[in-house]
GROMACS .gro file of N, CA, C and O in nm:
model
  352
    1MET      N    1  10.720  11.983  17.054
    1MET     CA    2  10.799  11.970  16.935
    1MET      C    3  10.810  12.107  16.867
    1MET      O    4  10.710  12.173  16.846
    2SER      N    5  10.931  12.147  16.833
    2SER     CA    6  10.950  12.278  16.771
    2SER      C    7  10.916  12.272  16.623
    2SER      O    8  10.920  12.168  16.559
    3ALA      N    9  10.883  12.389  16.569
    3ALA     CA   10  10.851  12.398  16.427
    3ALA      C   11  10.976  12.372  16.345
    3ALA      O   12  11.086  12.409  16.383
    4MET      N   13  10.957  12.309  16.233
    4MET     CA   14  11.068  12.280  16.143
    4MET      C   15  11.104  12.404  16.063
    4MET      O   16  11.017  12.482  16.028
    5ASN      N   17  11.232  12.421  16.036
    5ASN     CA   18  11.275  12.528  15.948
    5ASN      C   19  11.241  12.494  15.804
    5ASN      O   20  11.231  12.377  15.769
    6SER      N   21  11.227  12.595  15.722
    6SER     CA   22  11.200  12.569  15.581
    6SER      C   23  11.327  12.517  15.514
    6SER      O   24  11.438  12.541  15.561
    7PHE      N   25  11.308  12.443  15.406
    7PHE     CA   26  11.420  12.387  15.332
    7PHE      C   27  11.384  12.382  15.184
    7PHE      O   28  11.268  12.383  15.147
    8GLN      N   29  11.488  12.378  15.101
    8GLN     CA   30  11.467  12.381  14.957
    8GLN      C   31  11.445  12.241  14.901
    8GLN      O   32  11.510  12.145  14.943
    9VAL      N   33  11.352  12.235  14.806
    9VAL     CA   34  11.321  12.112  14.734
    9VAL      C   35  11.318  12.148  14.585
    9VAL      O   36  11.249  12.240  14.545
   10TRP      N   37  11.397  12.075  14.508
   10TRP     CA   38  11.399  12.093  14.363
   10TRP      C   39  11.328  11.975  14.300
   10TRP      O   40  11.341  11.861  14.346
   11ILE      N   41  11.252  12.001  14.194
   11ILE     CA   42  11.186  11.891  14.124
   11ILE      C   43  11.225  11.897  13.977
   11ILE      O   44  11.245  12.004  13.920
   12ARG      N   45  11.238  11.780  13.917
   12ARG     CA   46  11.267  11.770  13.775
   12ARG      C   47  11.183  11.656  13.716
   12ARG      O   48  11.208  11.540  13.745
   13PRO      N   49  11.084  11.690  13.635
   13PRO     CA   50  11.004  11.586  13.569
   13PRO      C   51  11.090  11.504  13.474
   13PRO      O   52  11.172  11.560  13.400
   14LEU      N   53  11.075  11.374  13.478
   14LEU     CA   54  11.150  11.282  13.393
   14LEU      C   55  11.053  11.179  13.336
   14LEU      O   56  11.047  11.066  13.384
   15GLY      N   57  10.975  11.218  13.236
   15GLY     CA   58  10.878  11.125  13.178
   15GLY      C   59  10.766  11.096  13.276
   15GLY      O   60  10.695  11.186  13.317
   16ASN      N   61  10.753  10.969  13.316
   16ASN     CA   62  10.644  10.932  13.408
   16ASN      C   63  10.688  10.933  13.554
   16ASN      O   64  10.619  10.883  13.641
   17THR      N   65  10.806  10.991  13.580
   17THR     CA   66  10.853  11.006  13.718
   17THR      C   67  10.900  11.149  13.740
   17THR      O   68  10.915  11.227  13.646
   18CYS      N   69  10.924  11.181  13.863
   18CYS     CA   70  10.977  11.313  13.899
   18CYS      C   71  11.092  11.291  13.996
   18CYS      O   72  11.079  11.219  14.095
   19ARG      N   73  11.206  11.352  13.965
   19ARG     CA   74  11.318  11.347  14.058
   19ARG      C   75  11.300  11.458  14.160
   19ARG      O   76  11.276  11.574  14.124
   20VAL      N   77  11.306  11.422  14.285
   20VAL     CA   78  11.291  11.518  14.395
   20VAL      C   79  11.425  11.526  14.466
   20VAL      O   80  11.480  11.425  14.509
   21ARG      N   81  11.480  11.647  14.475
   21ARG     CA   82  11.608  11.671  14.541
   21ARG      C   83  11.582  11.759  14.662
   21ARG      O   84  11.519  11.864  14.650
   22VAL      N   85  11.629  11.715  14.777
   22VAL     CA   86  11.598  11.783  14.903
   22VAL      C   87  11.728  11.824  14.971
   22VAL      O   88  11.823  11.746  14.978
   23ASP      N   89  11.731  11.946  15.022
   23ASP     CA   90  11.847  11.996  15.095
   23ASP      C   91  11.846  11.938  15.236
   23ASP      O   92  11.767  11.980  15.321
   24GLY      N   93  11.932  11.840  15.260
   24GLY     CA   94  11.947  11.781  15.393
   24GLY      C   95  11.884  11.643  15.407
   24GLY      O   96  11.770  11.623  15.368
   25VAL      N   97  11.962  11.551  15.463
   25VAL     CA   98  11.913  11.414  15.483
   25VAL      C   99  11.793  11.413  15.576
   25VAL      O  100  11.691  11.348  15.548
   26ARG      N  101  11.802  11.485  15.685
   26ARG     CA  102  11.691  11.489  15.783
   26ARG      C  103  11.564  11.544  15.717
   26ARG      O  104  11.454  11.491  15.738
   27ASN      N  105  11.580  11.649  15.637
   27ASN     CA  106  11.464  11.706  15.568
   27ASN      C  107  11.406  11.607  15.468
   27ASN      O  108  11.284  11.597  15.454
   28ALA      N  109  11.493  11.535  15.397
   28ALA     CA  110  11.445  11.437  15.299
   28ALA      C  111  11.365  11.326  15.367
   28ALA      O  112  11.259  11.286  15.320
   29LEU      N  113  11.416  11.278  15.479
   29LEU     CA  114  11.343  11.173  15.552
   29LEU      C  115  11.209  11.226  15.603
   29LEU      O  116  11.108  11.156  15.596
   30TRP      N  117  11.208  11.348  15.653
   30TRP     CA  118  11.084  11.408  15.700
   30TRP      C  119  10.984  11.422  15.584
   30TRP      O  120  10.866  11.389  15.599
   31LEU      N  121  11.034  11.470  15.468
   31LEU     CA  122  10.946  11.489  15.353
   31LEU      C  123  10.891  11.356  15.302
   31LEU      O  124  10.773  11.347  15.269
   32LEU      N  125  10.973  11.254  15.297
   32LEU     CA  126  10.924  11.122  15.255
   32LEU      C  127  10.812  11.074  15.348
   32LEU      O  128  10.711  11.021  15.303
   33GLY      N  129  10.831  11.094  15.478
   33GLY     CA  130  10.726  11.057  15.574
   33GLY      C  131  10.599  11.137  15.552
   33GLY      O  132  10.489  11.083  15.557
   34ARG      N  133  10.615  11.266  15.529
   34ARG     CA  134  10.498  11.353  15.506
   34ARG      C  135  10.424  11.313  15.379
   34ARG      O  136  10.302  11.303  15.379
   35LEU      N  137  10.499  11.288  15.272
   35LEU     CA  138  10.436  11.246  15.147
   35LEU      C  139  10.367  11.111  15.163
   35LEU      O  140  10.261  11.087  15.106
   36GLY      N  141  10.427  11.024  15.242
   36GLY     CA  142  10.367  10.894  15.267
   36GLY      C  143  10.233  10.903  15.337
   36GLY      O  144  10.144  10.820  15.315
   37HIS      N  145  10.214  11.007  15.419
   37HIS     CA  146  10.086  11.026  15.487
   37HIS      C  147   9.984  11.094  15.399
   37HIS      O  148   9.864  11.080  15.420
   38LEU      N  149  10.031  11.171  15.300
   38LEU     CA  150   9.940  11.248  15.216
   38LEU      C  151   9.883  11.170  15.098
   38LEU      O  152   9.778  11.203  15.048
   39PHE      N  153   9.954  11.069  15.052
   39PHE     CA  154   9.901  10.983  14.945
   39PHE      C  155   9.973  10.849  14.950
   39PHE      O  156  10.076  10.836  15.014
   40VAL      N  157   9.916  10.750  14.883
   40VAL     CA  158   9.978  10.617  14.882
   40VAL      C  159  10.112  10.630  14.810
   40VAL      O  160  10.118  10.663  14.692
   41PHE      N  161  10.217  10.604  14.881
   41PHE     CA  162  10.351  10.632  14.835
   41PHE      C  163  10.429  10.503  14.821
   41PHE      O  164  10.518  10.474  14.898
   42LYS      N  165  10.392  10.424  14.721
   42LYS     CA  166  10.455  10.294  14.704
   42LYS      C  167  10.558  10.294  14.592
   42LYS      O  168  10.623  10.194  14.570
   43THR      N  169  10.573  10.406  14.522
   43THR     CA  170  10.654  10.403  14.401
   43THR      C  171  10.778  10.492  14.408
   43THR      O  172  10.832  10.529  14.307
   44ALA      N  173  10.824  10.525  14.527
   44ALA     CA  174  10.947  10.605  14.538
   44ALA      C  175  11.068  10.513  14.535
   44ALA      O  176  11.066  10.406  14.595
   45GLU      N  177  11.169  10.556  14.463
   45GLU     CA  178  11.295  10.483  14.465
   45GLU      C  179  11.366  10.512  14.597
   45GLU      O  180  11.335  10.610  14.664
   46PRO      N  181  11.464  10.429  14.632
   46PRO     CA  182  11.539  10.457  14.754
   46PRO      C  183  11.604  10.596  14.749
   46PRO      O  184  11.638  10.644  14.642
   47MET      N  185  11.620  10.654  14.864
   47MET     CA  186  11.681  10.786  14.873
   47MET      C  187  11.832  10.772  14.856
   47MET      O  188  11.894  10.681  14.910
   48ASN      N  189  11.892  10.862  14.779
   48ASN     CA  190  12.036  10.862  14.755
   48ASN      C  191  12.095  10.992  14.807
   48ASN      O  192  12.045  11.099  14.775
   49GLU      N  193  12.203  10.980  14.884
   49GLU     CA  194  12.275  11.099  14.929
   49GLU      C  195  12.374  11.138  14.820
   49GLU      O  196  12.441  11.052  14.764
   50GLU      N  197  12.382  11.266  14.788
   50GLU     CA  198  12.474  11.314  14.687
   50GLU      C  199  12.613  11.333  14.747
   50GLU      O  200  12.627  11.383  14.858
   51VAL      N  201  12.716  11.293  14.671
   51VAL     CA  202  12.854  11.310  14.715
   51VAL      C  203  12.888  11.459  14.714
   51VAL      O  204  12.848  11.532  14.624
   52ASP      N  205  12.961  11.504  14.813
   52ASP     CA  206  13.004  11.644  14.825
   52ASP      C  207  12.887  11.741  14.827
   52ASP      O  208  12.897  11.852  14.773
   53SER      N  209  12.775  11.700  14.883
   53SER     CA  210  12.657  11.786  14.891
   53SER      C  211  12.575  11.743  15.011
   53SER      O  212  12.582  11.630  15.057
   54SER      N  213  12.495  11.837  15.062
   54SER     CA  214  12.405  11.803  15.173
   54SER      C  215  12.271  11.751  15.121
   54SER      O  216  12.182  11.721  15.199
   55CYS      N  217  12.258  11.740  14.988
   55CYS     CA  218  12.129  11.705  14.928
   55CYS      C  219  12.110  11.555  14.911
   55CYS      O  220  12.206  11.479  14.901
   56CYS      N  221  11.983  11.515  14.909
   56CYS     CA  222  11.943  11.378  14.883
   56CYS      C  223  11.840  11.380  14.771
   56CYS      O  224  11.766  11.478  14.756
   57THR      N  225  11.835  11.273  14.694
   57THR     CA  226  11.736  11.265  14.587
   57THR      C  227  11.657  11.135  14.597
   57THR      O  228  11.705  11.035  14.649
   58PHE      N  229  11.536  11.141  14.546
   58PHE     CA  230  11.454  11.023  14.527
   58PHE      C  231  11.359  11.053  14.412
   58PHE      O  232  11.344  11.168  14.371
   59ARG      N  233  11.297  10.950  14.358
   59ARG     CA  234  11.203  10.969  14.248
   59ARG      C  235  11.065  10.924  14.290
   59ARG      O  236  11.049  10.829  14.365
   60VAL      N  237  10.966  10.996  14.240
   60VAL     CA  238  10.826  10.961  14.263
   60VAL      C  239  10.765  10.933  14.127
   60VAL      O  240  10.780  11.012  14.034
   61GLU      N  241  10.698  10.820  14.115
   61GLU     CA  242  10.632  10.783  13.989
   61GLU      C  243  10.492  10.842  13.985
   61GLU      O  244  10.417  10.835  14.082
   62TYR      N  245  10.461  10.904  13.872
   62TYR     CA  246  10.325  10.955  13.851
   62TYR      C  247  10.234  10.837  13.822
   62TYR      O  248  10.276  10.736  13.768
   63GLY      N  249  10.108  10.851  13.856
   63GLY     CA  250  10.013  10.744  13.829
   63GLY      C  251   9.874  10.786  13.870
   63GLY      O  252   9.841  10.904  13.876
   64SER      N  253   9.791  10.687  13.902
   64SER     CA  254   9.652  10.716  13.935
   64SER      C  255   9.640  10.793  14.068
   64SER      O  256   9.544  10.865  14.088
   65ARG      N  257   9.737  10.779  14.155
   65ARG     CA  258   9.730  10.847  14.286
   65ARG      C  259   9.782  10.990  14.282
   65ARG      O  260   9.741  11.073  14.361
   66ILE      N  261   9.879  11.019  14.192
   66ILE     CA  262   9.938  11.153  14.188
   66ILE      C  263   9.983  11.184  14.046
   66ILE      O  264  10.043  11.100  13.980
   67SER      N  265   9.952  11.304  14.001
   67SER     CA  266   9.995  11.351  13.869
   67SER      C  267  10.111  11.448  13.890
   67SER      O  268  10.142  11.488  14.002
   68ARG      N  269  10.173  11.490  13.780
   68ARG     CA  270  10.281  11.588  13.789
   68ARG      C  271  10.231  11.716  13.858
   68ARG      O  272  10.292  11.765  13.953
   69GLY      N  273  10.120  11.770  13.810
   69GLY     CA  274  10.064  11.891  13.870
   69GLY      C  275  10.025  11.870  14.014
   69GLY      O  276  10.042  11.957  14.099
   70GLY      N  277   9.970  11.752  14.042
   70GLY     CA  278   9.929  11.720  14.179
   70GLY      C  279  10.046  11.716  14.274
   70GLY      O  280  10.038  11.766  14.387
   71LEU      N  281  10.157  11.657  14.230
   71LEU     CA  282  10.276  11.651  14.314
   71LEU      C  283  10.332  11.791  14.338
   71LEU      O  284  10.368  11.825  14.450
   72GLU      N  285  10.335  11.873  14.232
   72GLU     CA  286  10.385  12.010  14.248
   72GLU      C  287  10.297  12.090  14.344
   72GLU      O  288  10.348  12.162  14.430
   73ARG      N  289  10.164  12.075  14.333
   73ARG     CA  290  10.074  12.145  14.424
   73ARG      C  291  10.090  12.094  14.567
   73ARG      O  292  10.087  12.172  14.663
   74LEU      N  293  10.106  11.963  14.581
   74LEU     CA  294  10.123  11.903  14.713
   74LEU      C  295  10.249  11.955  14.780
   74LEU      O  296  10.246  12.000  14.895
   75LEU      N  297  10.361  11.953  14.707
   75LEU     CA  298  10.487  12.003  14.763
   75LEU      C  299  10.478  12.152  14.794
   75LEU      O  300  10.524  12.198  14.898
   76GLY      N  301  10.419  12.228  14.702
   76GLY     CA  302  10.405  12.372  14.721
   76GLY      C  303  10.316  12.408  14.838
   76GLY      O  304  10.327  12.518  14.894
   77GLY      N  305  10.227  12.318  14.877
   77GLY     CA  306  10.136  12.343  14.988
   77GLY      C  307  10.192  12.307  15.124
   77GLY      O  308  10.129  12.334  15.226
   78ILE      N  309  10.310  12.248  15.128
   78ILE     CA  310  10.373  12.213  15.257
   78ILE      C  311  10.452  12.336  15.303
   78ILE      O  312  10.545  12.380  15.234
   79PRO      N  313  10.414  12.395  15.417
   79PRO     CA  314  10.474  12.522  15.459
   79PRO      C  315  10.627  12.519  15.471
   79PRO      O  316  10.692  12.620  15.444
   80GLU      N  317  10.685  12.406  15.508
   80GLU     CA  318  10.829  12.399  15.527
   80GLU      C  319  10.907  12.391  15.396
   80GLU      O  320  11.028  12.413  15.393
   81VAL      N  321  10.838  12.358  15.287
   81VAL     CA  322  10.905  12.336  15.158
   81VAL      C  323  10.915  12.467  15.080
   81VAL      O  324  10.815  12.537  15.061
   82VAL      N  325  11.036  12.498  15.035
   82VAL     CA  326  11.059  12.608  14.941
   82VAL      C  327  11.083  12.540  14.807
   82VAL      O  328  11.189  12.484  14.782
   83LEU      N  329  10.979  12.539  14.722
   83LEU     CA  330  10.983  12.463  14.597
   83LEU      C  331  11.061  12.538  14.490
   83LEU      O  332  11.035  12.654  14.463
   84MET      N  333  11.157  12.467  14.430
   84MET     CA  334  11.241  12.524  14.326
   84MET      C  335  11.225  12.435  14.201
   84MET      O  336  11.182  12.322  14.212
   85THR      N  337  11.259  12.489  14.086
   85THR     CA  338  11.265  12.404  13.968
   85THR      C  339  11.413  12.381  13.937
   85THR      O  340  11.495  12.471  13.954
   86ASP      N  341  11.445  12.260  13.899
   86ASP     CA  342  11.582  12.224  13.869
   86ASP      C  343  11.631  12.304  13.750
   86ASP      O  344  11.560  12.318  13.651
   87PRO      N  345  11.753  12.355  13.755
   87PRO     CA  346  11.806  12.424  13.637
   87PRO      C  347  11.822  12.325  13.522
   87PRO      O  348  11.846  12.209  13.543
   88ALA      N  349  11.807  12.375  13.403
   88ALA     CA  350  11.817  12.289  13.283
   88ALA      C  351  11.958  12.239  13.262
   88ALA      O  352  12.053  12.291  13.312
   0.00000   0.00000   0.00000
């Protein structure tokens, strides 16, 4: 299996959830699988493909398993992820 190319991930905190935007459907599916293995991932909303864009979004709920800082550290620690902050 070949190494995956890096891809951009934007995060935007929204109260007790975080919107995660991923460049590419394949990358988003891979990232959801990876996050599912790293912590109990029962609170993600369905993935939505953006119109006129290659990006997909989903939300992760903060809770006892993952905090905002924990999610940011987790994403930042995945070598394939180039973590960005959503523009205001």
